[in-house]
Every structure is written in C-alpha cells, then in structure tokens.
Amino acid sequence: MGTFVEFNIPVDDEDSVKMDKALKAAEERIAQIEGRLSIFNPSSEVFKINSDNEKKYLKPSYDIYFLVKKSKEYFLATNGTFDITVAPLTEVWGFGSKKASHPDPKDIIELLGHVGLDKIELDKNESALIFKAPDISLDFGGIAKGYAVDETVKILKKYGIDKGIVNIGGDLFCIGSNQVDEPWTVGIRDPGSKANTIASIKLEDMAVATSG
C-alpha cells in the first residue's frame, strides 16, 4: 500500500505460537486487499477494472463490492465530497507518482465529466456493479488503509488478541486497553518536528487516523 504496517501487541511467551499464526493471517489478508485494490499493480483487480473501457456490468470480489457500497454511503453523506472515482484527477495532478503537476483548470473541468460515484449503481441481488459510464475509474486511496485495519483487527480478535495497536500508515485501531488496563495514548506529531508531538488522545477499542 506504499506505506508501513505496524503491530504493537503485548504478548506472553506462552502465546508466541498463537501470535505468529495471527500475524501471518493478518499479513496475508493485507496482501490480499492490496492485491485487489492497488491502482498501480497491473495484476490487481482494480487495475484490470480501470483498464476495461467497455465495462457495463461487473461482479467483483467481495472486498471491492463492499467498498463501493460503503463509499456510496459516504459519497451521499458528504454530497459528493468523498468520491472513489477521482482517479483521472489524481492522475493529472500526479499524486502517487514523481511527476507532480499543476494542471490547467480547463483540463480539470473536462476530467470532471469522467468522475462521479453516482455513475455506478449497485445490483444488490447479485453483488454486482453497474457502470453508467464505462470510462469511470476506481481509486480506493481514501478508504483502503482503514478497511485493511478493520479487517486485520477482526483477524487478531479471532485469535483471542484483546490488546494491541494496528497501524497502517497512520490509520490505526487500538484494541482494548494497554498493558496496565488503561486507554492507549496516541500522539499527534508536530508537523514541524518529527521528534515532538503537539497533542495526544486516549483510545480504547476505537480507531483514529493521524498525519504529520
């Protein structure tokens, strides 16, 4: 996902075997999600969907269908501000690449005609996607890490892990309480200094996204 994955989990020696199995399962799940959602990997499911300029009706994997469905909820709740079809715009701006640019406003206006999650409908009976415009592209950059965190937490809890932190590039979830049964402390880094924090928050069985 172009970032780091960190597990901070207190564990006794006798639980090390269980921990190894849990972490392996979590890593495999994260790799599976990345393998489906990456817009840069030619073998990913999303890359193939975006490359199909004649797509009209698709039955994707559970992950993609679920995220499109969830993203439509946020799309409607934010009056279109949260939109996973912004791939043409992120590409012209150069996000995620070494060729950042400041595009001409006319180009942006033209590209907006190829953006809009309202151009994708859900066939809930078949868990399928209906594309009103085949040139629509998907970019889950605004939701993929948080989803991967949620899925990882499910796996760890399944293995009986009731304390810990899962952190994927600043999207993190605090499982239960810390080693002394108090809420976890999450620091907010000072954007002007990597060594300092400007604030902290207390979390217990909650998620937060932070950025320096």
PDB file of C-alpha atoms in Angstrom:
ATOM      1  CA  MET A   1       0.000   0.000   0.000  1.00  0.00           C
ATOM      2  CA  GLY A   2       3.018   2.255  -0.314  1.00  0.00           C
ATOM      3  CA  THR A   3       3.367   2.655   3.448  1.00  0.00           C
ATOM      4  CA  PHE A   4       4.343   0.794   6.610  1.00  0.00           C
ATOM      5  CA  VAL A   5       2.334  -1.727   8.615  1.00  0.00           C
ATOM      6  CA  GLU A   6       2.974  -1.895  12.339  1.00  0.00           C
ATOM      7  CA  PHE A   7       1.632  -4.228  15.026  1.00  0.00           C
ATOM      8  CA  ASN A   8       2.166  -3.271  18.673  1.00  0.00           C
ATOM      9  CA  ILE A   9       0.836  -6.169  20.717  1.00  0.00           C
ATOM     10  CA  PRO A  10       1.861  -7.147  24.281  1.00  0.00           C
ATOM     11  CA  VAL A  11       2.179 -10.918  24.494  1.00  0.00           C
ATOM     12  CA  ASP A  12       3.451 -13.529  26.919  1.00  0.00           C
ATOM     13  CA  ASP A  13       5.990 -16.143  25.825  1.00  0.00           C
ATOM     14  CA  GLU A  14       3.400 -18.900  26.017  1.00  0.00           C
ATOM     15  CA  ASP A  15       1.280 -17.043  23.458  1.00  0.00           C
ATOM     16  CA  SER A  16       4.060 -16.669  20.898  1.00  0.00           C
ATOM     17  CA  VAL A  17       2.844 -19.542  18.689  1.00  0.00           C
ATOM     18  CA  LYS A  18      -0.674 -18.116  18.596  1.00  0.00           C
ATOM     19  CA  MET A  19       0.784 -14.691  17.867  1.00  0.00           C
ATOM     20  CA  ASP A  20       2.823 -15.995  14.938  1.00  0.00           C
ATOM     21  CA  LYS A  21      -0.285 -17.554  13.407  1.00  0.00           C
ATOM     22  CA  ALA A  22      -2.318 -14.389  13.971  1.00  0.00           C
ATOM     23  CA  LEU A  23       0.289 -12.122  12.403  1.00  0.00           C
ATOM     24  CA  LYS A  24       0.726 -14.425   9.422  1.00  0.00           C
ATOM     25  CA  ALA A  25      -3.028 -14.458   8.827  1.00  0.00           C
ATOM     26  CA  ALA A  26      -3.164 -10.663   9.187  1.00  0.00           C
ATOM     27  CA  GLU A  27      -0.279 -10.133   6.766  1.00  0.00           C
ATOM     28  CA  GLU A  28      -1.880 -12.460   4.229  1.00  0.00           C
ATOM     29  CA  ARG A  29      -5.166 -10.546   4.480  1.00  0.00           C
ATOM     30  CA  ILE A  30      -3.454  -7.183   3.991  1.00  0.00           C
ATOM     31  CA  ALA A  31      -1.571  -8.546   0.976  1.00  0.00           C
ATOM     32  CA  GLN A  32      -4.844  -9.864  -0.444  1.00  0.00           C
ATOM     33  CA  ILE A  33      -6.520  -6.466  -0.042  1.00  0.00           C
ATOM     34  CA  GLU A  34      -3.588  -4.675  -1.660  1.00  0.00           C
ATOM     35  CA  GLY A  35      -3.588  -7.216  -4.477  1.00  0.00           C
ATOM     36  CA  ARG A  36      -7.190  -6.342  -5.216  1.00  0.00           C
ATOM     37  CA  LEU A  37      -7.216  -2.577  -4.639  1.00  0.00           C
ATOM     38  CA  SER A  38      -3.876  -1.321  -5.969  1.00  0.00           C
ATOM     39  CA  ILE A  39      -4.264   1.107  -8.877  1.00  0.00           C
ATOM     40  CA  PHE A  40      -0.576   0.714  -9.769  1.00  0.00           C
ATOM     41  CA  ASN A  41      -0.229  -3.077  -9.960  1.00  0.00           C
ATOM     42  CA  PRO A  42      -1.231  -4.332 -13.453  1.00  0.00           C
ATOM     43  CA  SER A  43      -2.296  -7.682 -11.974  1.00  0.00           C
ATOM     44  CA  SER A  44      -4.658  -6.158  -9.373  1.00  0.00           C
ATOM     45  CA  GLU A  45      -8.415  -6.415  -9.729  1.00  0.00           C
ATOM     46  CA  VAL A  46      -8.922  -2.641  -9.647  1.00  0.00           C
ATOM     47  CA  PHE A  47      -6.243  -2.052 -12.288  1.00  0.00           C
ATOM     48  CA  LYS A  48      -7.992  -4.519 -14.589  1.00  0.00           C
ATOM     49  CA  ILE A  49     -11.379  -2.898 -13.938  1.00  0.00           C
ATOM     50  CA  ASN A  50      -9.980   0.551 -14.683  1.00  0.00           C
ATOM     51  CA  SER A  51      -8.357  -0.730 -17.876  1.00  0.00           C
ATOM     52  CA  ASP A  52     -11.659  -2.072 -19.217  1.00  0.00           C
ATOM     53  CA  ASN A  53     -13.124   0.832 -21.194  1.00  0.00           C
ATOM     54  CA  GLU A  54     -16.201  -1.182 -22.180  1.00  0.00           C
ATOM     55  CA  LYS A  55     -17.300  -2.277 -18.718  1.00  0.00           C
ATOM     56  CA  LYS A  56     -21.021  -2.123 -18.037  1.00  0.00           C
ATOM     57  CA  TYR A  57     -21.813  -4.904 -15.576  1.00  0.00           C
ATOM     58  CA  LEU A  58     -19.233  -6.472 -13.286  1.00  0.00           C
ATOM     59  CA  LYS A  59     -19.342  -8.951 -10.409  1.00  0.00           C
ATOM     60  CA  PRO A  60     -16.218  -8.056  -8.431  1.00  0.00           C
ATOM     61  CA  SER A  61     -14.677  -9.638  -5.359  1.00  0.00           C
ATOM     62  CA  TYR A  62     -16.378  -9.154  -2.028  1.00  0.00           C
ATOM     63  CA  ASP A  63     -13.814  -6.530  -0.991  1.00  0.00           C
ATOM     64  CA  ILE A  64     -14.427  -4.282  -3.982  1.00  0.00           C
ATOM     65  CA  TYR A  65     -18.207  -4.620  -3.894  1.00  0.00           C
ATOM     66  CA  PHE A  66     -18.288  -3.888  -0.150  1.00  0.00           C
ATOM     67  CA  LEU A  67     -16.038  -0.839  -0.512  1.00  0.00           C
ATOM     68  CA  VAL A  68     -18.011   0.582  -3.434  1.00  0.00           C
ATOM     69  CA  LYS A  69     -21.203   0.120  -1.407  1.00  0.00           C
ATOM     70  CA  LYS A  70     -19.668   1.744   1.683  1.00  0.00           C
ATOM     71  CA  SER A  71     -18.127   4.535  -0.417  1.00  0.00           C
ATOM     72  CA  LYS A  72     -21.508   5.339  -1.935  1.00  0.00           C
ATOM     73  CA  GLU A  73     -22.834   5.867   1.592  1.00  0.00           C
ATOM     74  CA  TYR A  74     -20.076   8.381   2.283  1.00  0.00           C
ATOM     75  CA  PHE A  75     -20.499   9.901  -1.190  1.00  0.00           C
ATOM     76  CA  LEU A  76     -24.138  10.649  -0.394  1.00  0.00           C
ATOM     77  CA  ALA A  77     -23.450  11.740   3.199  1.00  0.00           C
ATOM     78  CA  THR A  78     -20.834  14.272   2.011  1.00  0.00           C
ATOM     79  CA  ASN A  79     -22.771  15.498  -1.034  1.00  0.00           C
ATOM     80  CA  GLY A  80     -20.152  14.001  -3.332  1.00  0.00           C
ATOM     81  CA  THR A  81     -17.071  15.236  -1.486  1.00  0.00           C
ATOM     82  CA  PHE A  82     -15.873  11.678  -0.797  1.00  0.00           C
ATOM     83  CA  ASP A  83     -15.588  10.054  -4.218  1.00  0.00           C
ATOM     84  CA  ILE A  84     -13.617   6.924  -5.166  1.00  0.00           C
ATOM     85  CA  THR A  85     -13.904   7.727  -8.899  1.00  0.00           C
ATOM     86  CA  VAL A  86     -11.410  10.603  -8.756  1.00  0.00           C
ATOM     87  CA  ALA A  87      -8.632   8.531 -10.366  1.00  0.00           C
ATOM     88  CA  PRO A  88      -8.486  10.747 -13.518  1.00  0.00           C
ATOM     89  CA  LEU A  89      -7.966  13.808 -11.316  1.00  0.00           C
ATOM     90  CA  THR A  90      -5.326  12.233  -9.062  1.00  0.00           C
ATOM     91  CA  GLU A  91      -3.515  11.101 -12.204  1.00  0.00           C
ATOM     92  CA  VAL A  92      -3.454  14.534 -13.847  1.00  0.00           C
ATOM     93  CA  TRP A  93      -2.242  16.094 -10.598  1.00  0.00           C
ATOM     94  CA  GLY A  94       0.441  13.413 -10.325  1.00  0.00           C
ATOM     95  CA  PHE A  95      -0.495  12.124  -6.872  1.00  0.00           C
ATOM     96  CA  GLY A  96       1.299   8.874  -6.108  1.00  0.00           C
ATOM     97  CA  SER A  97       3.957   9.492  -8.757  1.00  0.00           C
ATOM     98  CA  LYS A  98       7.152  11.502  -9.128  1.00  0.00           C
ATOM     99  CA  LYS A  99       5.566  13.691 -11.813  1.00  0.00           C
ATOM    100  CA  ALA A 100       3.503  16.087  -9.724  1.00  0.00           C
ATOM    101  CA  SER A 101       1.970  18.887 -11.754  1.00  0.00           C
ATOM    102  CA  HIS A 102      -0.455  21.784 -11.563  1.00  0.00           C
ATOM    103  CA  PRO A 103      -2.981  21.032 -14.322  1.00  0.00           C
ATOM    104  CA  ASP A 104      -4.785  23.620 -16.370  1.00  0.00           C
ATOM    105  CA  PRO A 105      -8.260  24.424 -14.917  1.00  0.00           C
ATOM    106  CA  LYS A 106      -9.770  23.609 -18.321  1.00  0.00           C
ATOM    107  CA  ASP A 107      -8.327  20.101 -18.124  1.00  0.00           C
ATOM    108  CA  ILE A 108      -9.813  19.657 -14.657  1.00  0.00           C
ATOM    109  CA  ILE A 109     -13.254  20.732 -15.841  1.00  0.00           C
ATOM    110  CA  GLU A 110     -13.065  18.262 -18.738  1.00  0.00           C
ATOM    111  CA  LEU A 111     -11.988  15.417 -16.462  1.00  0.00           C
ATOM    112  CA  LEU A 112     -14.861  16.105 -14.063  1.00  0.00           C
ATOM    113  CA  GLY A 113     -17.126  14.691 -16.763  1.00  0.00           C
ATOM    114  CA  HIS A 114     -15.442  11.327 -16.172  1.00  0.00           C
ATOM    115  CA  VAL A 115     -15.833  11.459 -12.384  1.00  0.00           C
ATOM    116  CA  GLY A 116     -18.777  10.728 -10.109  1.00  0.00           C
ATOM    117  CA  LEU A 117     -19.760   7.746  -7.992  1.00  0.00           C
ATOM    118  CA  ASP A 118     -23.353   8.418  -8.983  1.00  0.00           C
ATOM    119  CA  LYS A 119     -22.348   6.900 -12.342  1.00  0.00           C
ATOM    120  CA  ILE A 120     -22.049   3.481 -10.654  1.00  0.00           C
ATOM    121  CA  GLU A 121     -25.124   1.622  -9.403  1.00  0.00           C
ATOM    122  CA  LEU A 122     -25.319  -1.489  -7.231  1.00  0.00           C
ATOM    123  CA  ASP A 123     -27.100  -4.692  -8.130  1.00  0.00           C
ATOM    124  CA  LYS A 124     -27.621  -5.806  -4.548  1.00  0.00           C
ATOM    125  CA  ASN A 125     -29.189  -9.131  -5.530  1.00  0.00           C
ATOM    126  CA  GLU A 126     -26.094 -10.170  -7.487  1.00  0.00           C
ATOM    127  CA  SER A 127     -23.475  -8.115  -5.565  1.00  0.00           C
ATOM    128  CA  ALA A 128     -22.553  -6.553  -8.896  1.00  0.00           C
ATOM    129  CA  LEU A 129     -21.630  -3.103 -10.187  1.00  0.00           C
ATOM    130  CA  ILE A 130     -23.485  -1.363 -12.992  1.00  0.00           C
ATOM    131  CA  PHE A 131     -21.439   1.282 -14.797  1.00  0.00           C
ATOM    132  CA  LYS A 132     -23.444   4.058 -16.434  1.00  0.00           C
ATOM    133  CA  ALA A 133     -20.205   5.354 -17.943  1.00  0.00           C
ATOM    134  CA  PRO A 134     -17.562   2.729 -18.873  1.00  0.00           C
ATOM    135  CA  ASP A 135     -14.666   5.190 -18.568  1.00  0.00           C
ATOM    136  CA  ILE A 136     -15.196   5.597 -14.807  1.00  0.00           C
ATOM    137  CA  SER A 137     -12.109   4.557 -12.800  1.00  0.00           C
ATOM    138  CA  LEU A 138     -11.871   3.471  -9.182  1.00  0.00           C
ATOM    139  CA  ASP A 139      -9.334   4.714  -6.644  1.00  0.00           C
ATOM    140  CA  PHE A 140      -9.754   3.409  -3.087  1.00  0.00           C
ATOM    141  CA  GLY A 141      -6.910   5.524  -1.689  1.00  0.00           C
ATOM    142  CA  GLY A 142      -9.256   7.278   0.725  1.00  0.00           C
ATOM    143  CA  ILE A 143     -10.658   4.128   2.301  1.00  0.00           C
ATOM    144  CA  ALA A 144      -8.334   1.172   1.617  1.00  0.00           C
ATOM    145  CA  LYS A 145      -5.993   1.579   4.589  1.00  0.00           C
ATOM    146  CA  GLY A 146      -8.833   1.987   7.064  1.00  0.00           C
ATOM    147  CA  TYR A 147     -10.539  -1.085   5.614  1.00  0.00           C
ATOM    148  CA  ALA A 148      -7.308  -3.084   5.880  1.00  0.00           C
ATOM    149  CA  VAL A 149      -7.009  -2.023   9.520  1.00  0.00           C
ATOM    150  CA  ASP A 150     -10.586  -3.134  10.251  1.00  0.00           C
ATOM    151  CA  GLU A 151     -10.024  -6.498   8.576  1.00  0.00           C
ATOM    152  CA  THR A 152      -6.753  -7.011  10.448  1.00  0.00           C
ATOM    153  CA  VAL A 153      -8.383  -6.245  13.793  1.00  0.00           C
ATOM    154  CA  LYS A 154     -11.080  -8.842  13.062  1.00  0.00           C
ATOM    155  CA  ILE A 155      -8.398 -11.469  12.495  1.00  0.00           C
ATOM    156  CA  LEU A 156      -6.423 -10.605  15.626  1.00  0.00           C
ATOM    157  CA  LYS A 157      -9.554 -10.706  17.780  1.00  0.00           C
ATOM    158  CA  LYS A 158     -10.465 -14.043  16.212  1.00  0.00           C
ATOM    159  CA  TYR A 159      -7.159 -15.372  17.548  1.00  0.00           C
ATOM    160  CA  GLY A 160      -8.005 -14.104  21.021  1.00  0.00           C
ATOM    161  CA  ILE A 161      -5.842 -10.975  20.981  1.00  0.00           C
ATOM    162  CA  ASP A 162      -7.589  -8.398  23.155  1.00  0.00           C
ATOM    163  CA  LYS A 163      -4.838  -5.769  23.494  1.00  0.00           C
ATOM    164  CA  GLY A 164      -2.750  -4.005  20.885  1.00  0.00           C
ATOM    165  CA  ILE A 165      -2.457  -1.409  18.172  1.00  0.00           C
ATOM    166  CA  VAL A 166      -2.664  -1.945  14.411  1.00  0.00           C
ATOM    167  CA  ASN A 167      -1.182   0.940  12.437  1.00  0.00           C
ATOM    168  CA  ILE A 168      -1.192   1.158   8.651  1.00  0.00           C
ATOM    169  CA  GLY A 169       0.369   4.423   7.581  1.00  0.00           C
ATOM    170  CA  GLY A 170      -1.316   6.500  10.273  1.00  0.00           C
ATOM    171  CA  ASP A 171      -4.669   4.731  10.131  1.00  0.00           C
ATOM    172  CA  LEU A 172      -4.725   2.856  13.413  1.00  0.00           C
ATOM    173  CA  PHE A 173      -7.006   0.925  15.719  1.00  0.00           C
ATOM    174  CA  CYS A 174      -6.453   0.490  19.449  1.00  0.00           C
ATOM    175  CA  ILE A 175      -7.644  -2.946  20.543  1.00  0.00           C
ATOM    176  CA  GLY A 176      -8.908  -2.982  24.116  1.00  0.00           C
ATOM    177  CA  SER A 177      -6.740  -1.287  26.737  1.00  0.00           C
ATOM    178  CA  ASN A 178      -2.960  -1.255  27.161  1.00  0.00           C
ATOM    179  CA  GLN A 179      -0.779  -3.493  29.366  1.00  0.00           C
ATOM    180  CA  VAL A 180      -1.830  -1.715  32.576  1.00  0.00           C
ATOM    181  CA  ASP A 181      -5.529  -1.738  31.634  1.00  0.00           C
ATOM    182  CA  GLU A 182      -5.633   1.936  30.734  1.00  0.00           C
ATOM    183  CA  PRO A 183      -6.618   3.505  27.394  1.00  0.00           C
ATOM    184  CA  TRP A 184      -3.896   3.642  24.761  1.00  0.00           C
ATOM    185  CA  THR A 185      -2.198   7.010  24.231  1.00  0.00           C
ATOM    186  CA  VAL A 186      -1.902   8.112  20.604  1.00  0.00           C
ATOM    187  CA  GLY A 187       0.380  11.056  19.925  1.00  0.00           C
ATOM    188  CA  ILE A 188      -0.285  13.696  17.260  1.00  0.00           C
ATOM    189  CA  ARG A 189       3.061  14.504  15.679  1.00  0.00           C
ATOM    190  CA  ASP A 190       4.212  18.083  15.294  1.00  0.00           C
ATOM    191  CA  PRO A 191       4.328  18.664  11.516  1.00  0.00           C
ATOM    192  CA  GLY A 192       7.381  20.852  12.036  1.00  0.00           C
ATOM    193  CA  SER A 193       9.350  18.314  14.053  1.00  0.00           C
ATOM    194  CA  LYS A 194       9.393  14.535  13.764  1.00  0.00           C
ATOM    195  CA  ALA A 195      10.698  14.284  17.325  1.00  0.00           C
ATOM    196  CA  ASN A 196       7.854  16.157  19.002  1.00  0.00           C
ATOM    197  CA  THR A 197       4.115  15.771  19.486  1.00  0.00           C
ATOM    198  CA  ILE A 198       1.667  18.634  19.843  1.00  0.00           C
ATOM    199  CA  ALA A 199      -1.159  16.678  21.460  1.00  0.00           C
ATOM    200  CA  SER A 200      -2.325  13.199  22.406  1.00  0.00           C
ATOM    201  CA  ILE A 201      -5.614  11.359  22.681  1.00  0.00           C
ATOM    202  CA  LYS A 202      -6.763   8.366  24.717  1.00  0.00           C
ATOM    203  CA  LEU A 203      -8.393   5.484  22.864  1.00  0.00           C
ATOM    204  CA  GLU A 204      -9.856   2.123  23.826  1.00  0.00           C
ATOM    205  CA  ASP A 205     -11.408  -0.126  21.152  1.00  0.00           C
ATOM    206  CA  MET A 206     -11.530   2.827  18.780  1.00  0.00           C
ATOM    207  CA  ALA A 207      -9.855   3.930  15.566  1.00  0.00           C
ATOM    208  CA  VAL A 208      -8.221   7.186  14.515  1.00  0.00           C
ATOM    209  CA  ALA A 209      -6.275   8.477  11.531  1.00  0.00           C
ATOM    210  CA  THR A 210      -3.364  10.824  12.191  1.00  0.00           C
ATOM    211  CA  SER A 211      -0.926  12.600   9.921  1.00  0.00           C
ATOM    212  CA  GLY A 212       2.181  14.690  10.487  1.00  0.00           C
TER     213      GLY A 212
END
